[in-house]
Amino acid sequence: MTTPKIAQKAPYPVEVEAGKSYFWCACGHSANQPFCDGSHKDTGMNPEKYTAEESKKVFFCGCKATGKRPLCDGSHAKL
Ligand code: FES
């Protein structure tokens, strides 16, 4: 099984725009956290698409262990 790299043990706050799609990095290797930059290529993992329903601040998972991908669910506190 492939384990994602912990990018940081905290979420990434991002102001998202209604109707816009974002590709959250699931592998933890992107240099453009919390978004995918293609670095997952040889990891067997893929980014998760997130489409904003409204314009607001959301917290994308930084530890990659969330149970509510791609958003933070507090799992980083247990790592
Ligand atoms: S770089 Fe991590 S999922 Fe694409």
mmCIF file of N, CA and C and ligand atoms in Angstrom:
data_model
loop_
_atom_site.group_PDB
_atom_site.id
_atom_site.type_symbol
_atom_site.label_atom_id
_atom_site.label_comp_id
_atom_site.label_asym_id
_atom_site.label_seq_id
_atom_site.Cartn_x
_atom_site.Cartn_y
_atom_site.Cartn_z
ATOM 1 N N MET A 1 0.839 -1.195 0.000
ATOM 2 C CA MET A 1 0.000 0.000 0.000
ATOM 3 C C MET A 1 0.875 1.246 0.000
ATOM 4 N N THR A 2 0.424 2.261 -0.678
ATOM 5 C CA THR A 2 1.199 3.494 -0.758
ATOM 6 C C THR A 2 0.737 4.467 0.311
ATOM 7 N N THR A 3 1.681 4.981 1.048
ATOM 8 C CA THR A 3 1.346 5.945 2.079
ATOM 9 C C THR A 3 1.703 7.342 1.601
ATOM 10 N N PRO A 4 0.764 8.263 1.709
ATOM 11 C CA PRO A 4 1.088 9.624 1.290
ATOM 12 C C PRO A 4 2.101 10.274 2.230
ATOM 13 N N LYS A 5 2.853 11.207 1.682
ATOM 14 C CA LYS A 5 3.816 11.968 2.478
ATOM 15 C C LYS A 5 3.045 13.064 3.231
ATOM 16 N N ILE A 6 3.428 13.301 4.472
ATOM 17 C CA ILE A 6 2.795 14.380 5.234
ATOM 18 C C ILE A 6 3.388 15.700 4.747
ATOM 19 N N ALA A 7 2.583 16.536 4.106
ATOM 20 C CA ALA A 7 3.093 17.823 3.616
ATOM 21 C C ALA A 7 3.286 18.760 4.802
ATOM 22 N N GLN A 8 2.304 18.821 5.670
ATOM 23 C CA GLN A 8 2.427 19.545 6.941
ATOM 24 C C GLN A 8 1.316 19.074 7.869
ATOM 25 N N LYS A 9 1.570 19.131 9.181
ATOM 26 C CA LYS A 9 0.568 18.670 10.140
ATOM 27 C C LYS A 9 -0.370 19.801 10.521
ATOM 28 N N ALA A 10 -0.964 20.370 9.496
ATOM 29 C CA ALA A 10 -1.925 21.463 9.662
ATOM 30 C C ALA A 10 -2.629 21.644 8.325
ATOM 31 N N PRO A 11 -3.855 22.173 8.359
ATOM 32 C CA PRO A 11 -4.550 22.407 7.094
ATOM 33 C C PRO A 11 -4.022 23.641 6.371
ATOM 34 N N TYR A 12 -4.404 23.760 5.112
ATOM 35 C CA TYR A 12 -4.065 24.933 4.303
ATOM 36 C C TYR A 12 -5.355 25.737 4.091
ATOM 37 N N PRO A 13 -5.452 26.925 4.664
ATOM 38 C CA PRO A 13 -6.635 27.745 4.407
ATOM 39 C C PRO A 13 -6.575 28.352 3.012
ATOM 40 N N VAL A 14 -7.650 28.226 2.255
ATOM 41 C CA VAL A 14 -7.686 28.754 0.887
ATOM 42 C C VAL A 14 -9.050 29.417 0.647
ATOM 43 N N GLU A 15 -9.019 30.608 0.057
ATOM 44 C CA GLU A 15 -10.263 31.271 -0.360
ATOM 45 C C GLU A 15 -10.655 30.700 -1.719
ATOM 46 N N VAL A 16 -11.691 29.867 -1.750
ATOM 47 C CA VAL A 16 -12.106 29.261 -3.018
ATOM 48 C C VAL A 16 -13.215 30.090 -3.655
ATOM 49 N N GLU A 17 -13.340 29.944 -4.970
ATOM 50 C CA GLU A 17 -14.354 30.688 -5.721
ATOM 51 C C GLU A 17 -15.468 29.757 -6.176
ATOM 52 N N ALA A 18 -16.708 30.193 -6.024
ATOM 53 C CA ALA A 18 -17.874 29.401 -6.424
ATOM 54 C C ALA A 18 -17.758 28.943 -7.866
ATOM 55 N N GLY A 19 -17.976 27.659 -8.097
ATOM 56 C CA GLY A 19 -17.977 27.103 -9.448
ATOM 57 C C GLY A 19 -16.604 26.702 -9.960
ATOM 58 N N LYS A 20 -15.552 27.069 -9.224
ATOM 59 C CA LYS A 20 -14.202 26.755 -9.677
ATOM 60 C C LYS A 20 -13.770 25.392 -9.122
ATOM 61 N N SER A 21 -12.994 24.652 -9.925
ATOM 62 C CA SER A 21 -12.506 23.351 -9.476
ATOM 63 C C SER A 21 -11.044 23.420 -9.074
ATOM 64 N N TYR A 22 -10.714 22.638 -8.072
ATOM 65 C CA TYR A 22 -9.354 22.603 -7.532
ATOM 66 C C TYR A 22 -8.917 21.150 -7.464
ATOM 67 N N PHE A 23 -7.629 20.898 -7.672
ATOM 68 C CA PHE A 23 -7.119 19.536 -7.586
ATOM 69 C C PHE A 23 -6.187 19.428 -6.394
ATOM 70 N N TRP A 24 -6.704 18.816 -5.358
ATOM 71 C CA TRP A 24 -5.988 18.678 -4.094
ATOM 72 C C TRP A 24 -4.928 17.573 -4.207
ATOM 73 N N CYS A 25 -3.739 17.855 -3.766
ATOM 74 C CA CYS A 25 -2.655 16.868 -3.773
ATOM 75 C C CYS A 25 -2.911 15.821 -2.705
ATOM 76 N N ALA A 26 -3.078 14.565 -3.119
ATOM 77 C CA ALA A 26 -3.335 13.469 -2.191
ATOM 78 C C ALA A 26 -2.047 12.756 -1.790
ATOM 79 N N CYS A 27 -0.994 12.908 -2.604
ATOM 80 C CA CYS A 27 0.237 12.143 -2.367
ATOM 81 C C CYS A 27 1.188 12.856 -1.413
ATOM 82 N N GLY A 28 1.053 14.168 -1.287
ATOM 83 C CA GLY A 28 1.907 14.936 -0.378
ATOM 84 C C GLY A 28 3.217 15.392 -0.985
ATOM 85 N N HIS A 29 3.455 15.086 -2.250
ATOM 86 C CA HIS A 29 4.749 15.412 -2.866
ATOM 87 C C HIS A 29 4.752 16.715 -3.662
ATOM 88 N N SER A 30 3.600 17.311 -3.851
ATOM 89 C CA SER A 30 3.539 18.544 -4.636
ATOM 90 C C SER A 30 4.322 19.669 -3.960
ATOM 91 N N ALA A 31 4.964 20.495 -4.770
ATOM 92 C CA ALA A 31 5.674 21.663 -4.243
ATOM 93 C C ALA A 31 4.723 22.854 -4.181
ATOM 94 N N ASN A 32 3.500 22.632 -4.647
ATOM 95 C CA ASN A 32 2.504 23.703 -4.693
ATOM 96 C C ASN A 32 1.322 23.354 -3.786
ATOM 97 N N GLN A 33 1.610 22.955 -2.538
ATOM 98 C CA GLN A 33 0.560 22.544 -1.595
ATOM 99 C C GLN A 33 -0.459 23.658 -1.367
ATOM 100 N N PRO A 34 -1.744 23.308 -1.203
ATOM 101 C CA PRO A 34 -2.259 21.938 -1.100
ATOM 102 C C PRO A 34 -2.669 21.355 -2.445
ATOM 103 N N PHE A 35 -2.213 21.954 -3.546
ATOM 104 C CA PHE A 35 -2.674 21.523 -4.860
ATOM 105 C C PHE A 35 -1.667 20.631 -5.577
ATOM 106 N N CYS A 36 -2.205 19.843 -6.499
ATOM 107 C CA CYS A 36 -1.408 18.912 -7.291
ATOM 108 C C CYS A 36 -0.508 19.664 -8.275
ATOM 109 N N ASP A 37 0.740 19.249 -8.395
ATOM 110 C CA ASP A 37 1.628 19.814 -9.420
ATOM 111 C C ASP A 37 2.169 18.715 -10.344
ATOM 112 N N GLY A 38 1.573 17.532 -10.267
ATOM 113 C CA GLY A 38 1.975 16.433 -11.143
ATOM 114 C C GLY A 38 3.028 15.517 -10.535
ATOM 115 N N SER A 39 3.507 15.850 -9.333
ATOM 116 C CA SER A 39 4.568 15.056 -8.699
ATOM 117 C C SER A 39 4.134 13.652 -8.298
ATOM 118 N N HIS A 40 2.831 13.375 -8.328
ATOM 119 C CA HIS A 40 2.331 12.051 -7.929
ATOM 120 C C HIS A 40 2.631 10.983 -8.972
ATOM 121 N N LYS A 41 3.172 11.391 -10.107
ATOM 122 C CA LYS A 41 3.375 10.525 -11.262
ATOM 123 C C LYS A 41 3.774 9.079 -10.947
ATOM 124 N N ASP A 42 4.772 8.876 -10.098
ATOM 125 C CA ASP A 42 5.237 7.511 -9.821
ATOM 126 C C ASP A 42 4.778 6.976 -8.468
ATOM 127 N N THR A 43 3.790 7.621 -7.867
ATOM 128 C CA THR A 43 3.376 7.216 -6.523
ATOM 129 C C THR A 43 2.187 6.270 -6.509
ATOM 130 N N GLY A 44 1.476 6.167 -7.631
ATOM 131 C CA GLY A 44 0.280 5.333 -7.655
ATOM 132 C C GLY A 44 -0.912 6.056 -7.044
ATOM 133 N N MET A 45 -0.724 7.317 -6.690
ATOM 134 C CA MET A 45 -1.822 8.102 -6.119
ATOM 135 C C MET A 45 -2.242 9.184 -7.104
ATOM 136 N N ASN A 46 -3.447 9.681 -6.923
ATOM 137 C CA ASN A 46 -3.992 10.699 -7.808
ATOM 138 C C ASN A 46 -4.614 11.830 -7.009
ATOM 139 N N PRO A 47 -4.656 13.020 -7.618
ATOM 140 C CA PRO A 47 -5.267 14.144 -6.908
ATOM 141 C C PRO A 47 -6.784 13.968 -6.783
ATOM 142 N N GLU A 48 -7.361 14.709 -5.890
ATOM 143 C CA GLU A 48 -8.807 14.674 -5.663
ATOM 144 C C GLU A 48 -9.397 16.009 -6.124
ATOM 145 N N LYS A 49 -10.399 15.920 -7.002
ATOM 146 C CA LYS A 49 -11.020 17.142 -7.508
ATOM 147 C C LYS A 49 -12.017 17.690 -6.491
ATOM 148 N N TYR A 50 -11.960 18.986 -6.295
ATOM 149 C CA TYR A 50 -12.885 19.666 -5.391
ATOM 150 C C TYR A 50 -13.506 20.822 -6.147
ATOM 151 N N THR A 51 -14.822 20.868 -6.221
ATOM 152 C CA THR A 51 -15.500 21.986 -6.872
ATOM 153 C C THR A 51 -16.208 22.809 -5.810
ATOM 154 N N ALA A 52 -15.868 24.079 -5.753
ATOM 155 C CA ALA A 52 -16.445 24.971 -4.740
ATOM 156 C C ALA A 52 -17.891 25.284 -5.070
ATOM 157 N N GLU A 53 -18.789 25.099 -4.085
ATOM 158 C CA GLU A 53 -20.197 25.418 -4.300
ATOM 159 C C GLU A 53 -20.457 26.884 -4.023
ATOM 160 N N GLU A 54 -19.634 27.456 -3.160
ATOM 161 C CA GLU A 54 -19.759 28.887 -2.873
ATOM 162 C C GLU A 54 -18.379 29.464 -2.627
ATOM 163 N N SER A 55 -18.283 30.781 -2.732
ATOM 164 C CA SER A 55 -17.010 31.445 -2.471
ATOM 165 C C SER A 55 -16.854 31.587 -0.964
ATOM 166 N N LYS A 56 -15.811 30.967 -0.423
ATOM 167 C CA LYS A 56 -15.575 31.027 1.018
ATOM 168 C C LYS A 56 -14.193 30.472 1.307
ATOM 169 N N LYS A 57 -13.794 30.583 2.569
ATOM 170 C CA LYS A 57 -12.508 30.013 2.972
ATOM 171 C C LYS A 57 -12.714 28.556 3.387
ATOM 172 N N VAL A 58 -11.918 27.658 2.813
ATOM 173 C CA VAL A 58 -11.973 26.251 3.223
ATOM 174 C C VAL A 58 -10.581 25.830 3.680
ATOM 175 N N PHE A 59 -10.536 24.730 4.404
ATOM 176 C CA PHE A 59 -9.272 24.250 4.930
ATOM 177 C C PHE A 59 -8.928 22.912 4.283
ATOM 178 N N PHE A 60 -7.977 22.942 3.352
ATOM 179 C CA PHE A 60 -7.563 21.711 2.682
ATOM 180 C C PHE A 60 -6.606 20.943 3.590
ATOM 181 N N CYS A 61 -6.752 19.636 3.595
ATOM 182 C CA CYS A 61 -5.910 18.775 4.436
ATOM 183 C C CYS A 61 -4.440 18.883 4.030
ATOM 184 N N GLY A 62 -3.574 19.054 5.018
ATOM 185 C CA GLY A 62 -2.140 19.133 4.762
ATOM 186 C C GLY A 62 -1.411 17.850 5.123
ATOM 187 N N CYS A 63 -1.992 17.051 6.033
ATOM 188 C CA CYS A 63 -1.306 15.830 6.497
ATOM 189 C C CYS A 63 -1.622 14.648 5.599
ATOM 190 N N LYS A 64 -2.649 14.776 4.764
ATOM 191 C CA LYS A 64 -3.085 13.759 3.791
ATOM 192 C C LYS A 64 -3.699 12.532 4.459
ATOM 193 N N ALA A 65 -4.052 12.650 5.748
ATOM 194 C CA ALA A 65 -4.648 11.521 6.470
ATOM 195 C C ALA A 65 -6.120 11.770 6.793
ATOM 196 N N THR A 66 -6.675 12.834 6.262
ATOM 197 C CA THR A 66 -8.071 13.162 6.566
ATOM 198 C C THR A 66 -9.041 12.083 6.104
ATOM 199 N N GLY A 67 -10.136 11.958 6.807
ATOM 200 C CA GLY A 67 -11.188 11.035 6.409
ATOM 201 C C GLY A 67 -12.239 11.765 5.580
ATOM 202 N N LYS A 68 -12.062 13.071 5.405
ATOM 203 C CA LYS A 68 -13.029 13.883 4.643
ATOM 204 C C LYS A 68 -12.345 14.559 3.464
ATOM 205 N N ARG A 69 -11.573 13.781 2.700
ATOM 206 C CA ARG A 69 -10.827 14.329 1.562
ATOM 207 C C ARG A 69 -11.687 15.224 0.676
ATOM 208 N N PRO A 70 -11.207 16.377 0.249
ATOM 209 C CA PRO A 70 -9.862 16.878 0.462
ATOM 210 C C PRO A 70 -9.752 17.854 1.637
ATOM 211 N N LEU A 71 -10.786 17.913 2.458
ATOM 212 C CA LEU A 71 -10.776 18.913 3.528
ATOM 213 C C LEU A 71 -10.291 18.346 4.854
ATOM 214 N N CYS A 72 -9.779 19.216 5.690
ATOM 215 C CA CYS A 72 -9.252 18.840 7.008
ATOM 216 C C CYS A 72 -10.368 18.333 7.913
ATOM 217 N N ASP A 73 -10.114 17.231 8.629
ATOM 218 C CA ASP A 73 -11.075 16.737 9.610
ATOM 219 C C ASP A 73 -10.435 16.635 10.996
ATOM 220 N N GLY A 74 -9.252 17.248 11.138
ATOM 221 C CA GLY A 74 -8.585 17.252 12.437
ATOM 222 C C GLY A 74 -7.646 16.077 12.651
ATOM 223 N N SER A 75 -7.523 15.188 11.656
ATOM 224 C CA SER A 75 -6.684 13.990 11.810
ATOM 225 C C SER A 75 -5.228 14.318 12.101
ATOM 226 N N HIS A 76 -4.739 15.474 11.670
ATOM 227 C CA HIS A 76 -3.336 15.852 11.895
ATOM 228 C C HIS A 76 -2.985 15.891 13.370
ATOM 229 N N ALA A 77 -3.973 16.095 14.216
ATOM 230 C CA ALA A 77 -3.719 16.192 15.660
ATOM 231 C C ALA A 77 -3.336 14.839 16.245
ATOM 232 N N LYS A 78 -3.646 13.745 15.516
ATOM 233 C CA LYS A 78 -3.366 12.397 16.039
ATOM 234 C C LYS A 78 -2.098 11.792 15.442
ATOM 235 N N LEU A 79 -1.386 12.557 14.612
ATOM 236 C CA LEU A 79 -0.183 12.007 13.965
ATOM 237 C C LEU A 79 1.051 12.210 14.817
HETATM 238 S S1 FES B 1 1.249 15.969 -6.750
HETATM 239 FE FE1 FES B 1 0.261 14.984 -5.110
HETATM 240 S S2 FES B 1 -1.559 14.201 -6.027
HETATM 241 FE FE2 FES B 1 -0.564 15.227 -7.645
#
